[in-house]
PDB file of C-alpha atoms in Angstrom:
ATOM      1  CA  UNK I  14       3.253 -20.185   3.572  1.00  0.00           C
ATOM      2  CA  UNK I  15       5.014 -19.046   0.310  1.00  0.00           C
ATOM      3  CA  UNK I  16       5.228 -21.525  -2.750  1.00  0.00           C
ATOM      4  CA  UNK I  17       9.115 -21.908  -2.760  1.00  0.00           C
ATOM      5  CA  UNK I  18      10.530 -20.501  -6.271  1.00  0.00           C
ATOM      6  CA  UNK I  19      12.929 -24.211  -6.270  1.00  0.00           C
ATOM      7  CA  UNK I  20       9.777 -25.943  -6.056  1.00  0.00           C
ATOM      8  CA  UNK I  21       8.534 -24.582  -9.299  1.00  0.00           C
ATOM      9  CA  UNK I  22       8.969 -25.062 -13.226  1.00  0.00           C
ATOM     10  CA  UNK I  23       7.546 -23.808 -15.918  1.00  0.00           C
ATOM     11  CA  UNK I  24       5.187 -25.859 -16.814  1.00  0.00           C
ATOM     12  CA  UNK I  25       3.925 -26.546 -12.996  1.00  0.00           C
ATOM     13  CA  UNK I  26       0.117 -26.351 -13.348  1.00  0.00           C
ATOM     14  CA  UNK I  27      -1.746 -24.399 -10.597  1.00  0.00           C
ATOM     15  CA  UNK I  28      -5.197 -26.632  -8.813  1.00  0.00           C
ATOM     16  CA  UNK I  29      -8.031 -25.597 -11.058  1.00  0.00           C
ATOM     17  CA  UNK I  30     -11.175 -23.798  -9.507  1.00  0.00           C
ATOM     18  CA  UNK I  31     -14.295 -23.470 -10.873  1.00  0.00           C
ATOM     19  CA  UNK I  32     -16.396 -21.127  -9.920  1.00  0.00           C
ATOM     20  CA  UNK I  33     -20.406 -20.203  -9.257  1.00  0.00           C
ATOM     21  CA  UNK I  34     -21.619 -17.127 -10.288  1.00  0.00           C
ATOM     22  CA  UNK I  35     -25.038 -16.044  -9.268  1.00  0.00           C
ATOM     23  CA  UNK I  36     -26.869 -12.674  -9.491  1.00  0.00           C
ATOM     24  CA  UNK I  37     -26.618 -12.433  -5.554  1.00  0.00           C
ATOM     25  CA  UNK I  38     -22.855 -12.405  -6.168  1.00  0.00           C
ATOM     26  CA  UNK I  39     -22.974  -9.560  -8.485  1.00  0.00           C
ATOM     27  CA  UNK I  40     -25.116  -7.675  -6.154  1.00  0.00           C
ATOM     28  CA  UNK I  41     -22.469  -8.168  -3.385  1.00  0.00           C
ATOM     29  CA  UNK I  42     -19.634  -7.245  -5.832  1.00  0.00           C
ATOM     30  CA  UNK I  43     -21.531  -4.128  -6.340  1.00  0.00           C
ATOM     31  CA  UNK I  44     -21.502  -3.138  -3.266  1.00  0.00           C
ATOM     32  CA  UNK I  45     -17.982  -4.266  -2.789  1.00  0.00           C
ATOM     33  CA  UNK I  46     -16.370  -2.641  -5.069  1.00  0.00           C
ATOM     34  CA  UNK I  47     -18.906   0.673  -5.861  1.00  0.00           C
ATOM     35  CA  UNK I  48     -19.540  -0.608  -9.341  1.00  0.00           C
ATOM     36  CA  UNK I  49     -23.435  -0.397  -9.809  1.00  0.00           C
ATOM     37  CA  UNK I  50     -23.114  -0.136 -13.633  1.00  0.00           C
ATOM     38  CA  UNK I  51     -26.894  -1.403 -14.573  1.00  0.00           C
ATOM     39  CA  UNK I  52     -25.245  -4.204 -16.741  1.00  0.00           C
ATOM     40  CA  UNK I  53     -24.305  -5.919 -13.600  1.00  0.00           C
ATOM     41  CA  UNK I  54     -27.721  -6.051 -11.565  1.00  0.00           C
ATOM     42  CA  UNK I  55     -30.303  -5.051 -14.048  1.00  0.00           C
ATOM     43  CA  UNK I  56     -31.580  -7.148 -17.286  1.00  0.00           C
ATOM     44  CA  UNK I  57     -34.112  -4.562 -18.441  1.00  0.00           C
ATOM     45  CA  UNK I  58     -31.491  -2.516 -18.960  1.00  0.00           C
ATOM     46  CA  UNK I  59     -28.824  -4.840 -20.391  1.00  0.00           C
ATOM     47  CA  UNK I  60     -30.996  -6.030 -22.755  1.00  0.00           C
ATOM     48  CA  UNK I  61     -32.089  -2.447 -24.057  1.00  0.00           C
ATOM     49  CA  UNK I  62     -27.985  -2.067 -24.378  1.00  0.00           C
ATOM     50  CA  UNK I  63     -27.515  -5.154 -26.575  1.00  0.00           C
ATOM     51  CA  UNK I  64     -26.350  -7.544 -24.140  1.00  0.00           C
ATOM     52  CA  UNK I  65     -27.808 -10.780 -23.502  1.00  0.00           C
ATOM     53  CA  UNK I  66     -28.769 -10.818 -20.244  1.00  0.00           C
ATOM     54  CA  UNK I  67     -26.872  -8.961 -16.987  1.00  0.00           C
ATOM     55  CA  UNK I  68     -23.152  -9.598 -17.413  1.00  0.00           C
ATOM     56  CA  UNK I  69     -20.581 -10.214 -14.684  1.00  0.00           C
ATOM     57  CA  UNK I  70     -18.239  -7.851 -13.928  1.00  0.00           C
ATOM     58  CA  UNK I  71     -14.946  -8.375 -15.864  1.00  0.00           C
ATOM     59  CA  UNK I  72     -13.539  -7.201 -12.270  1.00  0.00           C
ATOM     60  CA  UNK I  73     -15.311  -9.938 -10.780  1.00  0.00           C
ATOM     61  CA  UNK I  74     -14.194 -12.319 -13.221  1.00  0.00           C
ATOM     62  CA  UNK I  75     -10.354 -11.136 -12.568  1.00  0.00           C
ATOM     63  CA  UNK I  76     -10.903 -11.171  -8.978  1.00  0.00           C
ATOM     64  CA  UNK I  77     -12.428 -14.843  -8.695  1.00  0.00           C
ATOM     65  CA  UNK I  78      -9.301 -16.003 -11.749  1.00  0.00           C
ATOM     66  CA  UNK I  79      -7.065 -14.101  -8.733  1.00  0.00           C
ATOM     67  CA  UNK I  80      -8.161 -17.044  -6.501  1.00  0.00           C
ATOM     68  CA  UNK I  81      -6.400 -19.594  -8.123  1.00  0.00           C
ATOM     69  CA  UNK I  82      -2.965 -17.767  -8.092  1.00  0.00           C
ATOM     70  CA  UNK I  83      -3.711 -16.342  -4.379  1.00  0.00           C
ATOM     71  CA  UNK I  84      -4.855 -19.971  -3.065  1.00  0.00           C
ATOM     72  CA  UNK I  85      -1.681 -21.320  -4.632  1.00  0.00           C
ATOM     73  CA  UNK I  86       0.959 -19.051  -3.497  1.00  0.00           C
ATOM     74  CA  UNK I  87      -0.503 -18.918  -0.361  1.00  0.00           C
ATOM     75  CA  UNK I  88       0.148 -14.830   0.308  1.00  0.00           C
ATOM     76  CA  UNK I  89      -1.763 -12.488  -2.085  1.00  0.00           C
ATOM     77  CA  UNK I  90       0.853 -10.363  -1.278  1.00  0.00           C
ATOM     78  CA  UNK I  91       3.187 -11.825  -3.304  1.00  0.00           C
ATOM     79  CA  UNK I  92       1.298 -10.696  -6.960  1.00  0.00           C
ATOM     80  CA  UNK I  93       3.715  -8.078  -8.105  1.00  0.00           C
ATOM     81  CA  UNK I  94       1.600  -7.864 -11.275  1.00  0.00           C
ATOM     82  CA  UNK I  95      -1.825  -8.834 -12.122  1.00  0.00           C
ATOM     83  CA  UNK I  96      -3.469  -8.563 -16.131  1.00  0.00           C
ATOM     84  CA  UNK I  97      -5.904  -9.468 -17.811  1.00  0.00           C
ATOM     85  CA  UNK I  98      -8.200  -8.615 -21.384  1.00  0.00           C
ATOM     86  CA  UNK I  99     -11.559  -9.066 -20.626  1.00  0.00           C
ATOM     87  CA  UNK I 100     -12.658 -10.589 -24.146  1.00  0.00           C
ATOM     88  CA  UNK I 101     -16.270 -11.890 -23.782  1.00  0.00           C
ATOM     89  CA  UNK I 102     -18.859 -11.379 -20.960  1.00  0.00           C
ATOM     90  CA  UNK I 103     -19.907 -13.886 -18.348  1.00  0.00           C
ATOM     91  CA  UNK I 104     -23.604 -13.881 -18.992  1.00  0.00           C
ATOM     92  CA  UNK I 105     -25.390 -14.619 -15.742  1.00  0.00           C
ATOM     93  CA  UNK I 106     -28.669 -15.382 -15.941  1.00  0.00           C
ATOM     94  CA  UNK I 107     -31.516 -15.418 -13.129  1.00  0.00           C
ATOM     95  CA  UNK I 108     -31.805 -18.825 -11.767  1.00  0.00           C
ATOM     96  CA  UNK I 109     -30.675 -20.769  -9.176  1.00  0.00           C
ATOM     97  CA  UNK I 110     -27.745 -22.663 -11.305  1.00  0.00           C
ATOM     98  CA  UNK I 111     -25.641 -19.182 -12.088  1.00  0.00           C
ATOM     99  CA  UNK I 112     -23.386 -19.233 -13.993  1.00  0.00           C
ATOM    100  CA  UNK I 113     -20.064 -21.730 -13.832  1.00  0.00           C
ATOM    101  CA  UNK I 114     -16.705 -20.475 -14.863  1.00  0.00           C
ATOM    102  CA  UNK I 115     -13.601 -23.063 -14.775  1.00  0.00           C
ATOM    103  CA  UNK I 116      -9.790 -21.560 -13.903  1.00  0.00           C
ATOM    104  CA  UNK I 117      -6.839 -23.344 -14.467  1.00  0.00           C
ATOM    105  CA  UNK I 118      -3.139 -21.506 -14.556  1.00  0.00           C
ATOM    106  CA  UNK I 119       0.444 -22.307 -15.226  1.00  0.00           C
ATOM    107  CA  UNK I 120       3.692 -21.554 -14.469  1.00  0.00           C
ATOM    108  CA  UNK I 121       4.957 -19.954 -17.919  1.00  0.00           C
ATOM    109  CA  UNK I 122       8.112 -18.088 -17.247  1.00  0.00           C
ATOM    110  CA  UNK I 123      10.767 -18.389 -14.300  1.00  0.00           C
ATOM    111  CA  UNK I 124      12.307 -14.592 -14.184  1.00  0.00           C
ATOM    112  CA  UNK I 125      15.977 -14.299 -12.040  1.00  0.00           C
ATOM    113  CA  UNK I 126      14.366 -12.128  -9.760  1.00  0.00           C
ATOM    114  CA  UNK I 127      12.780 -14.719  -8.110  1.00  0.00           C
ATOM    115  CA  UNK I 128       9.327 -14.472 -10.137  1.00  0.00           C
ATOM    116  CA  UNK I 129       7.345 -16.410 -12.244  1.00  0.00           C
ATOM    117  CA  UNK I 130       4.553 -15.660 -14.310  1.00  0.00           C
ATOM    118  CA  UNK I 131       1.432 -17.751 -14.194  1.00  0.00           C
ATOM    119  CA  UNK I 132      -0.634 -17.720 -16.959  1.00  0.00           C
ATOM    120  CA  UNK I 133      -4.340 -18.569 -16.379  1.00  0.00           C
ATOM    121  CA  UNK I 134      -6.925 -19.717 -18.631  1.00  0.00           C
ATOM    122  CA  UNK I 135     -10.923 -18.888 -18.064  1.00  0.00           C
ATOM    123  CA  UNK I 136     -14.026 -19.935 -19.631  1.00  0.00           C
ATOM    124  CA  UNK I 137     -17.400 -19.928 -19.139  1.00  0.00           C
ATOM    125  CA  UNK I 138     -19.889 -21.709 -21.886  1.00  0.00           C
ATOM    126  CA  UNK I 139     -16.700 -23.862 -22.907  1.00  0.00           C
ATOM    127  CA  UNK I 140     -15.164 -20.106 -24.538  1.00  0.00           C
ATOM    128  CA  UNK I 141     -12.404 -18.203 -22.990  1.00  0.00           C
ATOM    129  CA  UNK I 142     -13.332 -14.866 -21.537  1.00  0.00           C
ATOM    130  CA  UNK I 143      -9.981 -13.611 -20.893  1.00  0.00           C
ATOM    131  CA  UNK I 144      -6.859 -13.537 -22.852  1.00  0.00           C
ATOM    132  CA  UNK I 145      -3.298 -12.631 -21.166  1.00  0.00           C
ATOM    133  CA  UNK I 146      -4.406 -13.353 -17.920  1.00  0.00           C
ATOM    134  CA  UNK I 147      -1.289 -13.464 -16.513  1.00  0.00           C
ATOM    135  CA  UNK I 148       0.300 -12.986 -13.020  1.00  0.00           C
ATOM    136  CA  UNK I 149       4.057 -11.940 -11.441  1.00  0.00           C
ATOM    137  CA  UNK I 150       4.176 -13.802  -8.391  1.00  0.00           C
ATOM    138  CA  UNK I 151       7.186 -13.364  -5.917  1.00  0.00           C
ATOM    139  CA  UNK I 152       8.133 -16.478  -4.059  1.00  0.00           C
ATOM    140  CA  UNK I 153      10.523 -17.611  -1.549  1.00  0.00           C
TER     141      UNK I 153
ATOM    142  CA  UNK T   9     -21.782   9.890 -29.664  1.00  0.00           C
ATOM    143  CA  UNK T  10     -17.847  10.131 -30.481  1.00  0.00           C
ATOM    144  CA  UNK T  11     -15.652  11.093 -27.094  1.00  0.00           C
ATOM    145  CA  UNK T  12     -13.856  14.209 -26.730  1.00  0.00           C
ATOM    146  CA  UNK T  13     -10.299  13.794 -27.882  1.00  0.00           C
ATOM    147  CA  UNK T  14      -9.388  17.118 -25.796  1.00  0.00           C
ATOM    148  CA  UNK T  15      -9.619  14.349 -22.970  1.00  0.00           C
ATOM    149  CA  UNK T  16      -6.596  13.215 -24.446  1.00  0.00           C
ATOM    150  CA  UNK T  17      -3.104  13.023 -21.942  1.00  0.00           C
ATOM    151  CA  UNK T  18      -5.376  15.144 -19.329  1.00  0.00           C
ATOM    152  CA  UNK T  19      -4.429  13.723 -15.295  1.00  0.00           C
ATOM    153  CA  UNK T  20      -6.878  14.431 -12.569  1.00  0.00           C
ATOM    154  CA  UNK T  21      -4.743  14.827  -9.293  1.00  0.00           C
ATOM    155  CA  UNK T  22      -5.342  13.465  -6.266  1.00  0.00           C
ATOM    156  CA  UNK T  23      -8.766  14.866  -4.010  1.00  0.00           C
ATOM    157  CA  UNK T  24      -8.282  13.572  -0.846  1.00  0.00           C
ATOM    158  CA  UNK T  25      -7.220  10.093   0.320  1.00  0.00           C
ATOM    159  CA  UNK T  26      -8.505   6.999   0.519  1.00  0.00           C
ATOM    160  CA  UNK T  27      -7.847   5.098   4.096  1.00  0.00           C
ATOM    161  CA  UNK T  28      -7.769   0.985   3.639  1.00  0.00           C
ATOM    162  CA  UNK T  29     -10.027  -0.449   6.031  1.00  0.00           C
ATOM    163  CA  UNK T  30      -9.943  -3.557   7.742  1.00  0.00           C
ATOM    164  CA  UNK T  31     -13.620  -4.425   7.201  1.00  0.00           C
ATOM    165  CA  UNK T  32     -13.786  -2.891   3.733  1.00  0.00           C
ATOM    166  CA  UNK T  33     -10.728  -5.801   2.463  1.00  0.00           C
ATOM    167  CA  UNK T  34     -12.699  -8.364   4.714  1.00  0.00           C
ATOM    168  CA  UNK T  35     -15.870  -6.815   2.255  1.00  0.00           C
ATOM    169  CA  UNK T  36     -14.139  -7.171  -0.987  1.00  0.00           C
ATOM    170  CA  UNK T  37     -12.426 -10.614  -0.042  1.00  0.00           C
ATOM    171  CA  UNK T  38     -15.832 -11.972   0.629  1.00  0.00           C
ATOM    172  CA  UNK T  39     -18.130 -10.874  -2.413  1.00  0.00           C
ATOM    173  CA  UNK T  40     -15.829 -13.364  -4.471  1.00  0.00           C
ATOM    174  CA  UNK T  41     -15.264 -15.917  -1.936  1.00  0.00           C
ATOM    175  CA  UNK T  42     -11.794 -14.995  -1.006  1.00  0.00           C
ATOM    176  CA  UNK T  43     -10.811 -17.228   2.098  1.00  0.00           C
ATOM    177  CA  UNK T  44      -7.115 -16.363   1.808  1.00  0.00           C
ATOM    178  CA  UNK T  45      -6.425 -15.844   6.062  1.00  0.00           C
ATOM    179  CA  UNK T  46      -3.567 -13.339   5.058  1.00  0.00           C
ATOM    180  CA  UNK T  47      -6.874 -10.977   3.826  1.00  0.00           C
ATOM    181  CA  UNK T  48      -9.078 -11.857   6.968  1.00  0.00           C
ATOM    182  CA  UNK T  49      -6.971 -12.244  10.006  1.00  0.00           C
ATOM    183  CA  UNK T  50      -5.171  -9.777  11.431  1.00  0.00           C
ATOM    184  CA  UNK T  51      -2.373 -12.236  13.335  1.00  0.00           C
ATOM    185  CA  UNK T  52      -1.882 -14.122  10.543  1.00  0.00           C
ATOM    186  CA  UNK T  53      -1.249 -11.033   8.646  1.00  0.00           C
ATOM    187  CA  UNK T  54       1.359 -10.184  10.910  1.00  0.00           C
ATOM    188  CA  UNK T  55       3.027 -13.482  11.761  1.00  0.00           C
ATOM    189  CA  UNK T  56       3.373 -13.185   7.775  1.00  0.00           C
ATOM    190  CA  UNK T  57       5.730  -9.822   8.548  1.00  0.00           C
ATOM    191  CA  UNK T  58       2.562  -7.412   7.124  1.00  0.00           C
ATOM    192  CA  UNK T  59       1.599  -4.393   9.255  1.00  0.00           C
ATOM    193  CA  UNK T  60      -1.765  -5.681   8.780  1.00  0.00           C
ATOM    194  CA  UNK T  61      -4.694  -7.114   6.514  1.00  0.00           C
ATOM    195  CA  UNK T  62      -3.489  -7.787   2.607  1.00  0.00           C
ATOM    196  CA  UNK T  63      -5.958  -6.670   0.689  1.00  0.00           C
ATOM    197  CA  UNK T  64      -6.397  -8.621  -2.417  1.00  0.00           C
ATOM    198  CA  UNK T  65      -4.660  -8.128  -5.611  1.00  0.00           C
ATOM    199  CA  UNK T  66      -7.717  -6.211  -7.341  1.00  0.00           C
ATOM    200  CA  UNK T  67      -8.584  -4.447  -4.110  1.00  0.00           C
ATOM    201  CA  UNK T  68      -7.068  -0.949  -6.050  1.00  0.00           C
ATOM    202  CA  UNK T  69     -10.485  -0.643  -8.181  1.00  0.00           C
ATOM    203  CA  UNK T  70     -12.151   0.329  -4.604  1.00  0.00           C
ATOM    204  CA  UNK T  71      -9.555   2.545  -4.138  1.00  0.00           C
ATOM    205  CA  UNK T  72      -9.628   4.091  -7.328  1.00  0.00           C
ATOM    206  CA  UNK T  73     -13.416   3.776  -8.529  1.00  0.00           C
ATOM    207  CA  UNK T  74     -14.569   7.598  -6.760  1.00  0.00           C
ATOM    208  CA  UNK T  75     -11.246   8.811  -9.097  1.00  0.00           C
ATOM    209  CA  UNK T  76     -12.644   7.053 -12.324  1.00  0.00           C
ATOM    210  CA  UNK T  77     -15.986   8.228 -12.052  1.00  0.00           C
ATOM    211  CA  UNK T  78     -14.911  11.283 -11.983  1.00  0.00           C
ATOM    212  CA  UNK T  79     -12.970  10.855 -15.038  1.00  0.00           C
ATOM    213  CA  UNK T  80     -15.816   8.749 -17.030  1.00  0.00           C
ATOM    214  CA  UNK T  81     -18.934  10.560 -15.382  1.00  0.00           C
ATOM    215  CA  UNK T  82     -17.464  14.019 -16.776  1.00  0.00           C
ATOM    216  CA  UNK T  83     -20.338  15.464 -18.917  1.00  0.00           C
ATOM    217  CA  UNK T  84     -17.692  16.587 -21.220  1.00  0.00           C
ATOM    218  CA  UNK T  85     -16.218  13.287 -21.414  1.00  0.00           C
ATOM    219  CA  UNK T  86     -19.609  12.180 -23.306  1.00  0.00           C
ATOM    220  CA  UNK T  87     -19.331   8.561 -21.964  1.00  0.00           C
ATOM    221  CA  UNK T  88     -23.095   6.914 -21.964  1.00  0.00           C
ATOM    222  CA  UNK T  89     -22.140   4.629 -19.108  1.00  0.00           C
ATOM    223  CA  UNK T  90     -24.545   1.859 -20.118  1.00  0.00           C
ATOM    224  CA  UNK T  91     -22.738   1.308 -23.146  1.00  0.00           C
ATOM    225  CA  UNK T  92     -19.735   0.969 -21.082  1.00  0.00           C
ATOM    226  CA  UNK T  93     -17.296  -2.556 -20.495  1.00  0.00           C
ATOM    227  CA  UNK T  94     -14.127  -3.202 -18.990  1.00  0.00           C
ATOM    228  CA  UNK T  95     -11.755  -4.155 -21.348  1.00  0.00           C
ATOM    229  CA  UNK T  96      -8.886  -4.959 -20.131  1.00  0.00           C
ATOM    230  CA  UNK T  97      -7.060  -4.128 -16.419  1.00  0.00           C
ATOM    231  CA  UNK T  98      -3.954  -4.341 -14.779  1.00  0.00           C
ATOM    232  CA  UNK T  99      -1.971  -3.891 -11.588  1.00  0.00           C
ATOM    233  CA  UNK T 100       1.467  -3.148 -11.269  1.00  0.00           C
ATOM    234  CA  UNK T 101       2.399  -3.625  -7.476  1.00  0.00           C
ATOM    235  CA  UNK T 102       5.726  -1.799  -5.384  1.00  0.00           C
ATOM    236  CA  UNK T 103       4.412  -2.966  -2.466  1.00  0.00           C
ATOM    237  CA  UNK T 104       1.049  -4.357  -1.510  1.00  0.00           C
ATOM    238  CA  UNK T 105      -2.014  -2.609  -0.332  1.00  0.00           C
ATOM    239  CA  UNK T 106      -2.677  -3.266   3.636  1.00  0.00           C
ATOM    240  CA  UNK T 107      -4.892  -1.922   6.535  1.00  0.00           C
ATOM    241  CA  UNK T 108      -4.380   1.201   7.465  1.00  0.00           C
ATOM    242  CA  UNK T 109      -2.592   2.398   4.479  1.00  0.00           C
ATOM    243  CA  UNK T 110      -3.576   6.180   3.529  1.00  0.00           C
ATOM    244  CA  UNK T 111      -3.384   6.413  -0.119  1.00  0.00           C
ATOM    245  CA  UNK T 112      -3.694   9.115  -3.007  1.00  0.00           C
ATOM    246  CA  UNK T 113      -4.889   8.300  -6.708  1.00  0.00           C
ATOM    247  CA  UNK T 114      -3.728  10.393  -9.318  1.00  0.00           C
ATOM    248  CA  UNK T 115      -5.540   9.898 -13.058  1.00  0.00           C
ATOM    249  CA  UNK T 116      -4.346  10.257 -16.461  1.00  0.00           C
ATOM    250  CA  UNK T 117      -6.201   9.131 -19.609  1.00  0.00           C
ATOM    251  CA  UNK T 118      -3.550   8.167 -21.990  1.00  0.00           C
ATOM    252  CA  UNK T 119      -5.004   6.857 -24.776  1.00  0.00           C
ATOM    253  CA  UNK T 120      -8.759   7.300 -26.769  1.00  0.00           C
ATOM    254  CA  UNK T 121      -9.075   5.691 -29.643  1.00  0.00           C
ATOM    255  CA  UNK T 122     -11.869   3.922 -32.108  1.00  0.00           C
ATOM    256  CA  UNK T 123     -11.632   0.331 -33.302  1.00  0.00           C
ATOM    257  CA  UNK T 124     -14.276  -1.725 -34.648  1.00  0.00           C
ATOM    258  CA  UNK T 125     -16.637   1.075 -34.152  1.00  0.00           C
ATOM    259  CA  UNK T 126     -16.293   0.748 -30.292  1.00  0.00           C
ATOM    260  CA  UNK T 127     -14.503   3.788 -28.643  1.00  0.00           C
ATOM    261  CA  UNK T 128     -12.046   2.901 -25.910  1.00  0.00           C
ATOM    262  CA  UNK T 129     -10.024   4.934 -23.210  1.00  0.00           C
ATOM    263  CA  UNK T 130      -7.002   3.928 -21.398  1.00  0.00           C
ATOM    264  CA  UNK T 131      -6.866   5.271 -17.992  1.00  0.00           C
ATOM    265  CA  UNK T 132      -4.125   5.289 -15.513  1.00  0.00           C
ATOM    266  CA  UNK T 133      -4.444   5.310 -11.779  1.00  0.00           C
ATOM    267  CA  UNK T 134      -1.022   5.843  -9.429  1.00  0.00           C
ATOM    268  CA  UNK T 135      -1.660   5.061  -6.238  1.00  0.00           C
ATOM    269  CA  UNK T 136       1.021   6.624  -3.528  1.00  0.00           C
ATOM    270  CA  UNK T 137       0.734   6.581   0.059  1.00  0.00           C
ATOM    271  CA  UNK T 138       1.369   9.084   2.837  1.00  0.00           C
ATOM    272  CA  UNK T 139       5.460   9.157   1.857  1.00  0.00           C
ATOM    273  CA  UNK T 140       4.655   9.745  -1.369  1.00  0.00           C
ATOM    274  CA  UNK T 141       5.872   6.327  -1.870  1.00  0.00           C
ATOM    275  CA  UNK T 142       4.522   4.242  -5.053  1.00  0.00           C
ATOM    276  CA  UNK T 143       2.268   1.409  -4.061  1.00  0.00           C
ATOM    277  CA  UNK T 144       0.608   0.547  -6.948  1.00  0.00           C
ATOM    278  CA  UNK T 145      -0.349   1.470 -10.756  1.00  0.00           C
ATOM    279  CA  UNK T 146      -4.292   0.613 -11.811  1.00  0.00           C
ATOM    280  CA  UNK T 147      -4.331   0.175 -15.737  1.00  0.00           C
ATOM    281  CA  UNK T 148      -7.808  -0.095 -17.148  1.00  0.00           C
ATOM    282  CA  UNK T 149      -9.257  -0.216 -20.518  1.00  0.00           C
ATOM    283  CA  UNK T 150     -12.687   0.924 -20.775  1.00  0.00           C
ATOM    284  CA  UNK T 151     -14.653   0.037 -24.180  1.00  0.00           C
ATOM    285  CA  UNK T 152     -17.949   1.934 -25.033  1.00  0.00           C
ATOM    286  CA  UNK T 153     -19.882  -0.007 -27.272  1.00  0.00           C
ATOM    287  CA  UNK T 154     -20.883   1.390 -30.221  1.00  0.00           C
ATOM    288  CA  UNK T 155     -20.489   4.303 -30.074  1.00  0.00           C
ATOM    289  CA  UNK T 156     -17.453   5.726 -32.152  1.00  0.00           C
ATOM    290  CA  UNK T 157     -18.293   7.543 -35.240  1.00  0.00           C
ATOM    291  CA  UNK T 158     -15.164   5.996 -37.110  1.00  0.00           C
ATOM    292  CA  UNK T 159     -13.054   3.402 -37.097  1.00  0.00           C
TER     293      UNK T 159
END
């Protein structure tokens, strides 16, 4: 079921998520998605490229930030747009804990086509690592 | 190592196409934890009014990964992939993806430039399907750490 465009004003605040990230999810994303970049399964080698430890994927970050407009609208068909900058890495290190990133979005703008945009917020570490995230979502 | 500039405004046309699979959206929709039924079950994709399966909204990077490794894996290119983050992405939907759907990707790198000493690439990915039809357009920004010699 469709979020109802009446039902919705700016300012309408999309259910937070927050979200564990372990190195077993990475691995799976990899495979997903046919990203095996080193940086993403491999600390030897993210360490030897300056990073702190193996990053997430910024995809991965985007996809699991996705969730929160997806679980609210109800259809994931119904993201006409989808954008995000990818401004600092979700470090993730090898333990059991992972790592914990917290998104919460709003409803910013209500187009006359029947849109909105939802702007999201993400951080990890208490920082944001994305800036614009933002979403057109088509509702009913 | 600075990038080639000639790269500049090039497009890489389609090779092939890329057919959606059920089991490869059920793939992607679980390594993140999507539970969204619309991506998982085929009647409730229908009784929705889809032909089938939605794939999730950043399902395009499996479509369009093969085509933008073969854009940053060119030797020419002189891309240390290592050295390599995403730096920003987008998708800009006519439709969404769904099972079944037989799609092209077409490339174009439309912008290399250096900043901060980092260099970074805009690439474009159009995805069409069978008609010719526009489904959707994959906007990435790939940073490479480092590694301009200016800027």
């Amino acid at each position: 079921m469709t979020m109802a465009f009446a039902d919705v004003e700016v300012g309408t605040e999309l259910p937070s998520q927050d979200f564990v990230i372990t190195r077993l999810d990475l691995i799976k994303y990899c495979g997903a998605s046919g990203d095996f970049n080193f940086i993403h399964w491999n600390e030897r080698i993210s360490k030897s490229v300056g990073l702190p430890d193996v990053i997430a994927h910024g995809m991965f970050t985007m996809a699991s930030a996705g969730r929160v407009v997806t679980d609210w609208v109800g259809d994931p068909g119904a993201i006409v747009e989808y954008g995000v900058r990818m401004t600092r890495p979700v470090v993730v290190p090898d333990d059991d804990a992972g790592a914990l990133l917290c998104v919460s979005g709003v409803v910013a703008v209500k187009n006359d086509d029947g849109t909105v945009r939802v702007d999201l917020t993400a951080r990890f570490g208490g920082e944001t690592v994305l800036a614009r995230a933002q979403a057109v979502v088509r509702l009913r | 190592m600075a990038l080639n500039s000639d790269f500049l405004g090039r497009t890489w046309p389609a090779v092939g196409t890329y057919v959606v699979g059920r089991e490869k959206i059920r793939e992607f929709a679980a390594s993140f934890g999507e539970t969204n039924p619309l991506c998982l079950d085929v009647e409730a994709a229908r009784a929705a009014g889809y032909p089938d399966l939605v794939a999730p909204p950043t399902f395009p990077v499996v479509i369009t990964g093969v085509a933008m490794d073969r854009v940053l894996f060119d030797p020419e290119l002189g891309l240390n992939y290592a050295m390599v983050v995403h730096g920003e992405q987008r998708f800009a939907y006519t439709r969404p993806v769904t099972a079944g759907d037989v799609l092209a990707v077409e490339m174009r790198l439309t912008n290399i430039r250096a900043m901060a000493g980092n260099d970074i690439l805009t690439v474009e990915a159009e995805v069409t399907d069978e008609s010719g039809a526009h489904v959707v357009t994959a906007t990435g920004v790939i940073v490479s750490r480092g590694t301009a010699t200016e800027g």
